PDB file of C-alpha atoms in Angstrom:
ATOM      1  CA  MET A   1       0.000   0.000   0.000  1.00 91.00           C
ATOM      2  CA  SER A   2       1.312   3.437  -0.984  1.00 97.00           C
ATOM      3  CA  ILE A   3       0.199   6.934  -0.010  1.00 98.00           C
ATOM      4  CA  TRP A   4      -0.445   9.582  -2.636  1.00 99.00           C
ATOM      5  CA  PHE A   5      -1.560  13.205  -2.911  1.00 99.00           C
ATOM      6  CA  THR A   6      -3.117  15.353  -5.606  1.00 99.00           C
ATOM      7  CA  SER A   7      -5.301  18.392  -6.083  1.00 99.00           C
ATOM      8  CA  ASP A   8      -7.058  20.429  -8.742  1.00 98.00           C
ATOM      9  CA  THR A   9      -8.085  17.691 -11.149  1.00 98.00           C
ATOM     10  CA  HIS A  10     -11.089  19.835 -12.143  1.00 98.00           C
ATOM     11  CA  PHE A  11     -12.857  16.877 -13.766  1.00 98.00           C
ATOM     12  CA  GLY A  12     -15.605  18.103 -16.088  1.00 97.00           C
ATOM     13  CA  HIS A  13     -14.252  21.679 -16.179  1.00 97.00           C
ATOM     14  CA  ALA A  14     -13.469  22.581 -19.801  1.00 96.00           C
ATOM     15  CA  ASN A  15     -12.212  26.117 -19.086  1.00 96.00           C
ATOM     16  CA  ILE A  16      -9.358  24.816 -16.914  1.00 96.00           C
ATOM     17  CA  ILE A  17      -7.606  23.520 -20.050  1.00 97.00           C
ATOM     18  CA  GLN A  18      -7.022  27.056 -21.317  1.00 96.00           C
ATOM     19  CA  TYR A  19      -6.765  28.714 -17.894  1.00 94.00           C
ATOM     20  CA  CYS A  20      -3.901  26.429 -16.819  1.00 95.00           C
ATOM     21  CA  ASP A  21      -2.521  25.771 -20.302  1.00 96.00           C
ATOM     22  CA  ARG A  22      -3.099  22.048 -19.898  1.00 97.00           C
ATOM     23  CA  PRO A  23      -1.831  19.880 -22.778  1.00 97.00           C
ATOM     24  CA  PHE A  24      -5.290  18.662 -23.804  1.00 98.00           C
ATOM     25  CA  THR A  25      -7.512  19.816 -26.654  1.00 97.00           C
ATOM     26  CA  THR A  26     -10.897  18.642 -25.341  1.00 98.00           C
ATOM     27  CA  LEU A  27     -12.568  18.066 -22.003  1.00 98.00           C
ATOM     28  CA  SER A  28     -12.948  14.373 -22.784  1.00 98.00           C
ATOM     29  CA  GLU A  29      -9.238  14.071 -23.574  1.00 99.00           C
ATOM     30  CA  MET A  30      -8.339  15.781 -20.283  1.00 98.00           C
ATOM     31  CA  ASP A  31     -10.723  13.723 -18.153  1.00 98.00           C
ATOM     32  CA  GLU A  32      -9.687  10.434 -19.770  1.00 99.00           C
ATOM     33  CA  GLY A  33      -5.987  11.313 -19.525  1.00 99.00           C
ATOM     34  CA  LEU A  34      -6.190  12.244 -15.840  1.00 99.00           C
ATOM     35  CA  ILE A  35      -8.196   9.095 -15.032  1.00 99.00           C
ATOM     36  CA  ALA A  36      -5.676   6.909 -16.910  1.00 99.00           C
ATOM     37  CA  ASN A  37      -2.720   8.572 -15.143  1.00 99.00           C
ATOM     38  CA  TRP A  38      -4.412   8.180 -11.738  1.00 99.00           C
ATOM     39  CA  ASN A  39      -5.216   4.498 -12.259  1.00 99.00           C
ATOM     40  CA  GLN A  40      -1.742   3.833 -13.661  1.00 98.00           C
ATOM     41  CA  VAL A  41      -0.121   4.684 -10.307  1.00 98.00           C
ATOM     42  CA  ILE A  42      -2.897   4.279  -7.710  1.00 98.00           C
ATOM     43  CA  GLN A  43      -3.574   0.650  -6.826  1.00 98.00           C
ATOM     44  CA  PRO A  44      -6.964  -0.435  -5.395  1.00 97.00           C
ATOM     45  CA  ASN A  45      -5.757  -0.357  -1.765  1.00 97.00           C
ATOM     46  CA  ASP A  46      -3.483   2.684  -2.013  1.00 98.00           C
ATOM     47  CA  ILE A  47      -4.467   5.771  -0.035  1.00 98.00           C
ATOM     48  CA  LEU A  48      -4.925   9.043  -1.906  1.00 99.00           C
ATOM     49  CA  TYR A  49      -5.527  12.456  -0.357  1.00 99.00           C
ATOM     50  CA  HIS A  50      -7.143  14.857  -2.835  1.00 99.00           C
ATOM     51  CA  LEU A  51      -6.757  18.458  -1.683  1.00 99.00           C
ATOM     52  CA  GLY A  52      -9.708  19.980  -3.441  1.00 97.00           C
ATOM     53  CA  ASP A  53     -11.247  21.078  -6.722  1.00 98.00           C
ATOM     54  CA  PHE A  54     -11.998  17.491  -7.675  1.00 98.00           C
ATOM     55  CA  THR A  55     -14.856  18.460 -10.006  1.00 96.00           C
ATOM     56  CA  LEU A  56     -16.849  21.560 -10.783  1.00 89.00           C
ATOM     57  CA  GLY A  57     -19.896  19.347 -11.352  1.00 90.00           C
ATOM     58  CA  GLY A  58     -22.575  18.215  -8.970  1.00 92.00           C
ATOM     59  CA  GLN A  59     -23.339  15.006  -7.102  1.00 93.00           C
ATOM     60  CA  GLU A  60     -23.998  12.852 -10.180  1.00 94.00           C
ATOM     61  CA  GLN A  61     -20.792  13.948 -11.871  1.00 95.00           C
ATOM     62  CA  ALA A  62     -18.727  13.353  -8.706  1.00 95.00           C
ATOM     63  CA  THR A  63     -20.276   9.891  -8.340  1.00 96.00           C
ATOM     64  CA  ASN A  64     -19.365   8.998 -11.925  1.00 96.00           C
ATOM     65  CA  TYR A  65     -15.752  10.167 -11.641  1.00 98.00           C
ATOM     66  CA  PHE A  66     -15.134   8.464  -8.276  1.00 97.00           C
ATOM     67  CA  ALA A  67     -16.511   5.199  -9.692  1.00 98.00           C
ATOM     68  CA  ARG A  68     -13.691   5.220 -12.263  1.00 98.00           C
ATOM     69  CA  LEU A  69     -10.788   5.936  -9.877  1.00 98.00           C
ATOM     70  CA  ASN A  70      -8.707   3.449  -7.876  1.00 98.00           C
ATOM     71  CA  GLY A  71      -7.828   3.790  -4.231  1.00 98.00           C
ATOM     72  CA  LYS A  72      -8.984   4.733  -0.769  1.00 98.00           C
ATOM     73  CA  ILE A  73      -9.728   8.395  -1.423  1.00 98.00           C
ATOM     74  CA  SER A  74     -10.016  11.185   1.139  1.00 98.00           C
ATOM     75  CA  ILE A  75     -11.002  14.680  -0.016  1.00 98.00           C
ATOM     76  CA  VAL A  76     -10.166  18.025   1.566  1.00 98.00           C
ATOM     77  CA  PRO A  77     -12.788  20.102  -0.281  1.00 96.00           C
ATOM     78  CA  GLY A  78     -11.873  23.120  -2.372  1.00 96.00           C
ATOM     79  CA  GLY A  79     -14.094  25.900  -3.650  1.00 94.00           C
ATOM     80  CA  HIS A  80     -15.330  23.910  -6.647  1.00 94.00           C
ATOM     81  CA  ASP A  81     -16.448  20.950  -4.509  1.00 95.00           C
ATOM     82  CA  LYS A  82     -19.324  22.712  -2.742  1.00 90.00           C
ATOM     83  CA  LYS A  83     -22.011  21.318  -5.069  1.00 90.00           C
ATOM     84  CA  TRP A  84     -21.370  17.709  -4.102  1.00 93.00           C
ATOM     85  CA  ALA A  85     -19.067  17.320  -1.060  1.00 92.00           C
ATOM     86  CA  SER A  86     -21.798  17.558   1.580  1.00 87.00           C
ATOM     87  CA  LYS A  87     -24.318  15.482  -0.356  1.00 82.00           C
ATOM     88  CA  GLY A  88     -24.530  11.738  -0.616  1.00 79.00           C
ATOM     89  CA  GLU A  89     -22.044   8.935  -0.262  1.00 89.00           C
ATOM     90  CA  TYR A  90     -19.498   8.015  -2.897  1.00 95.00           C
ATOM     91  CA  LEU A  91     -17.462   4.911  -3.744  1.00 95.00           C
ATOM     92  CA  SER A  92     -14.192   4.565  -5.620  1.00 97.00           C
ATOM     93  CA  LYS A  93     -13.667   2.069  -8.444  1.00 96.00           C
ATOM     94  CA  SER A  94     -12.055  -0.122  -5.769  1.00 94.00           C
ATOM     95  CA  GLY A  95     -15.314  -0.100  -3.771  1.00 95.00           C
ATOM     96  CA  HIS A  96     -13.931   2.018  -0.926  1.00 96.00           C
ATOM     97  CA  PRO A  97     -16.101   4.805   0.502  1.00 96.00           C
ATOM     98  CA  ILE A  98     -14.870   8.339  -0.219  1.00 97.00           C
ATOM     99  CA  VAL A  99     -13.985  10.190   2.999  1.00 96.00           C
ATOM    100  CA  ILE A 100     -14.760  13.912   3.093  1.00 96.00           C
ATOM    101  CA  LEU A 101     -12.305  15.623   5.453  1.00 97.00           C
ATOM    102  CA  PRO A 102     -12.656  19.126   6.930  1.00 96.00           C
ATOM    103  CA  PRO A 103     -11.188  22.072   4.960  1.00 96.00           C
ATOM    104  CA  LEU A 104      -8.112  21.972   7.208  1.00 97.00           C
ATOM    105  CA  ALA A 105      -6.930  18.493   8.191  1.00 98.00           C
ATOM    106  CA  THR A 106      -3.873  17.158   9.989  1.00 97.00           C
ATOM    107  CA  ILE A 107      -2.528  13.649   9.475  1.00 98.00           C
ATOM    108  CA  LYS A 108       0.482  11.707  10.765  1.00 97.00           C
ATOM    109  CA  LEU A 109       2.270   9.336   8.424  1.00 95.00           C
ATOM    110  CA  ASN A 110       5.219   7.006   8.804  1.00 91.00           C
ATOM    111  CA  ILE A 111       8.035   7.697   6.366  1.00 88.00           C
ATOM    112  CA  SER A 112      10.709   5.143   5.550  1.00 83.00           C
ATOM    113  CA  GLY A 113      13.938   5.926   7.379  1.00 80.00           C
ATOM    114  CA  VAL A 114      12.334   8.447   9.741  1.00 82.00           C
ATOM    115  CA  GLU A 115      11.936   7.500  13.386  1.00 85.00           C
ATOM    116  CA  GLN A 116       8.896   9.628  14.302  1.00 90.00           C
ATOM    117  CA  PRO A 117       5.660   9.902  12.300  1.00 93.00           C
ATOM    118  CA  GLN A 118       5.533  13.013  10.109  1.00 95.00           C
ATOM    119  CA  LEU A 119       2.841  15.569  10.918  1.00 97.00           C
ATOM    120  CA  ILE A 120       1.286  16.881   7.688  1.00 98.00           C
ATOM    121  CA  VAL A 121      -1.234  19.719   7.455  1.00 98.00           C
ATOM    122  CA  LEU A 122      -3.576  19.425   4.459  1.00 99.00           C
ATOM    123  CA  CYS A 123      -5.563  22.306   2.997  1.00 98.00           C
ATOM    124  CA  HIS A 124      -6.756  23.332  -0.447  1.00 98.00           C
ATOM    125  CA  TYR A 125      -5.132  26.728   0.091  1.00 98.00           C
ATOM    126  CA  ALA A 126      -1.468  27.479   0.759  1.00 97.00           C
ATOM    127  CA  MET A 127      -0.398  28.890   4.114  1.00 96.00           C
ATOM    128  CA  ARG A 128       2.805  30.624   5.184  1.00 94.00           C
ATOM    129  CA  VAL A 129       2.581  29.180   8.699  1.00 93.00           C
ATOM    130  CA  TRP A 130       0.611  26.158   9.893  1.00 94.00           C
ATOM    131  CA  ASP A 131       0.256  23.934  12.934  1.00 93.00           C
ATOM    132  CA  ARG A 132       3.722  23.063  14.262  1.00 93.00           C
ATOM    133  CA  SER A 133       5.428  24.554  11.184  1.00 92.00           C
ATOM    134  CA  HIS A 134       8.295  25.715  13.396  1.00 92.00           C
ATOM    135  CA  TYR A 135       8.789  22.124  14.572  1.00 93.00           C
ATOM    136  CA  GLY A 136       9.133  20.378  11.227  1.00 92.00           C
ATOM    137  CA  SER A 137       5.540  19.679  10.237  1.00 95.00           C
ATOM    138  CA  TRP A 138       4.764  19.769   6.531  1.00 97.00           C
ATOM    139  CA  HIS A 139       2.016  21.577   4.665  1.00 98.00           C
ATOM    140  CA  LEU A 140       0.545  20.211   1.427  1.00 98.00           C
ATOM    141  CA  TYR A 141      -1.877  22.271  -0.634  1.00 98.00           C
ATOM    142  CA  GLY A 142      -3.348  22.890  -4.076  1.00 98.00           C
ATOM    143  CA  HIS A 143      -5.334  25.752  -5.621  1.00 97.00           C
ATOM    144  CA  SER A 144      -2.374  27.723  -7.005  1.00 95.00           C
ATOM    145  CA  HIS A 145      -1.719  25.473 -10.035  1.00 94.00           C
ATOM    146  CA  CYS A 146       2.057  25.842  -9.478  1.00 92.00           C
ATOM    147  CA  GLY A 147       1.805  29.611  -9.245  1.00 93.00           C
ATOM    148  CA  LEU A 148       3.518  30.024  -5.879  1.00 94.00           C
ATOM    149  CA  PRO A 149       7.241  29.910  -5.105  1.00 89.00           C
ATOM    150  CA  SER A 150       8.548  27.052  -2.974  1.00 82.00           C
ATOM    151  CA  TYR A 151       8.403  27.498   0.780  1.00 89.00           C
ATOM    152  CA  PRO A 152      10.222  25.325   3.358  1.00 91.00           C
ATOM    153  CA  ASN A 153       8.380  22.120   4.318  1.00 95.00           C
ATOM    154  CA  SER A 154       5.493  23.021   2.040  1.00 96.00           C
ATOM    155  CA  ARG A 155       4.507  21.700  -1.406  1.00 97.00           C
ATOM    156  CA  ASP A 156       1.818  22.220  -4.018  1.00 98.00           C
ATOM    157  CA  VAL A 157       0.472  18.751  -4.837  1.00 98.00           C
ATOM    158  CA  GLY A 158      -1.739  20.008  -7.658  1.00 98.00           C
ATOM    159  CA  ILE A 159      -1.932  17.756 -10.683  1.00 98.00           C
ATOM    160  CA  ASP A 160      -0.511  20.537 -12.889  1.00 97.00           C
ATOM    161  CA  CYS A 161       2.730  20.499 -10.857  1.00 97.00           C
ATOM    162  CA  TRP A 162       3.399  16.772 -11.218  1.00 98.00           C
ATOM    163  CA  ASN A 163       2.963  16.141 -14.943  1.00 98.00           C
ATOM    164  CA  TYR A 164      -0.754  15.345 -14.466  1.00 98.00           C
ATOM    165  CA  PHE A 165      -0.121  12.423 -12.084  1.00 99.00           C
ATOM    166  CA  PRO A 166      -0.704  12.084  -8.341  1.00 99.00           C
ATOM    167  CA  VAL A 167       2.482  12.507  -6.293  1.00 99.00           C
ATOM    168  CA  SER A 168       3.659   9.863  -3.805  1.00 98.00           C
ATOM    169  CA  LEU A 169       4.575  10.411  -0.178  1.00 97.00           C
ATOM    170  CA  GLU A 170       8.105   9.295  -1.102  1.00 96.00           C
ATOM    171  CA  GLN A 171       8.365  11.949  -3.829  1.00 96.00           C
ATOM    172  CA  ILE A 172       7.187  14.644  -1.413  1.00 96.00           C
ATOM    173  CA  SER A 173       9.662  13.447   1.223  1.00 94.00           C
ATOM    174  CA  ASP A 174      12.499  13.516  -1.328  1.00 93.00           C
ATOM    175  CA  GLU A 175      11.561  17.019  -2.517  1.00 91.00           C
ATOM    176  CA  ILE A 176      11.358  18.430   0.998  1.00 88.00           C
ATOM    177  CA  GLY A 177      14.601  16.643   1.936  1.00 78.00           C
ATOM    178  CA  LYS A 178      16.436  18.173  -1.049  1.00 68.00           C
ATOM    179  CA  ALA A 179      15.196  21.643  -0.146  1.00 61.00           C
ATOM    180  CA  GLU A 180      16.492  21.305   3.424  1.00 60.00           C
ATOM    181  CA  LYS A 181      20.060  20.613   2.243  1.00 50.00           C
TER     182      LYS A 181
END
C-alpha cells in the first residue's frame, strides 16, 4: 500500500484547459488522460488524499468520476467541490467509501527511514505558517496550479505540478529533503 496526494483535477471543467494551459484539446481528452494517469499509479488499496477542486460538477458527476478511480480516497474540499461534497455517499472504483475531510486536516504518516511519524497539514489553500510549522511539520496544498514559489516544508500537490499524475509520499519526502540541504 502506498500513499499519494493530488489536487485540482477539475474533472468536467473545460475552461481549466485554457486557464492552466493544460496539454489537452478537449474536455474528454483531459478527463480520460487524468483518469488513466491516476489508475496507472494508484492501486486499489493505495491511499490518496485529494486536496480539493476534484470536479466543478454536482453530485452525479462526482459519483461517476469516483466510480472510475482506484484507491482509498479522502477529499479536503476546495471551492469547486461545494455542489457535491456535503451530499450523498461516494465509492471509488475499488469499492472504498470516499472520505470527506474538513477544509483543514492534519494527518500523521510514517516515512521510511524516519523515526517519528511526520505531521502533515492538508488544505486546499497554501499557508505561510501552519500547525507546528516551526517544529518540522509539513504543509501540502493545491489551488495555485504551481503559481507560488517554494516554501520550506510546504509543497503544491496540484496535478498541474506533477505532470498530471498524483504525487507519492516518497516523492514529497524527497523534494522536501532536497530543499532542506
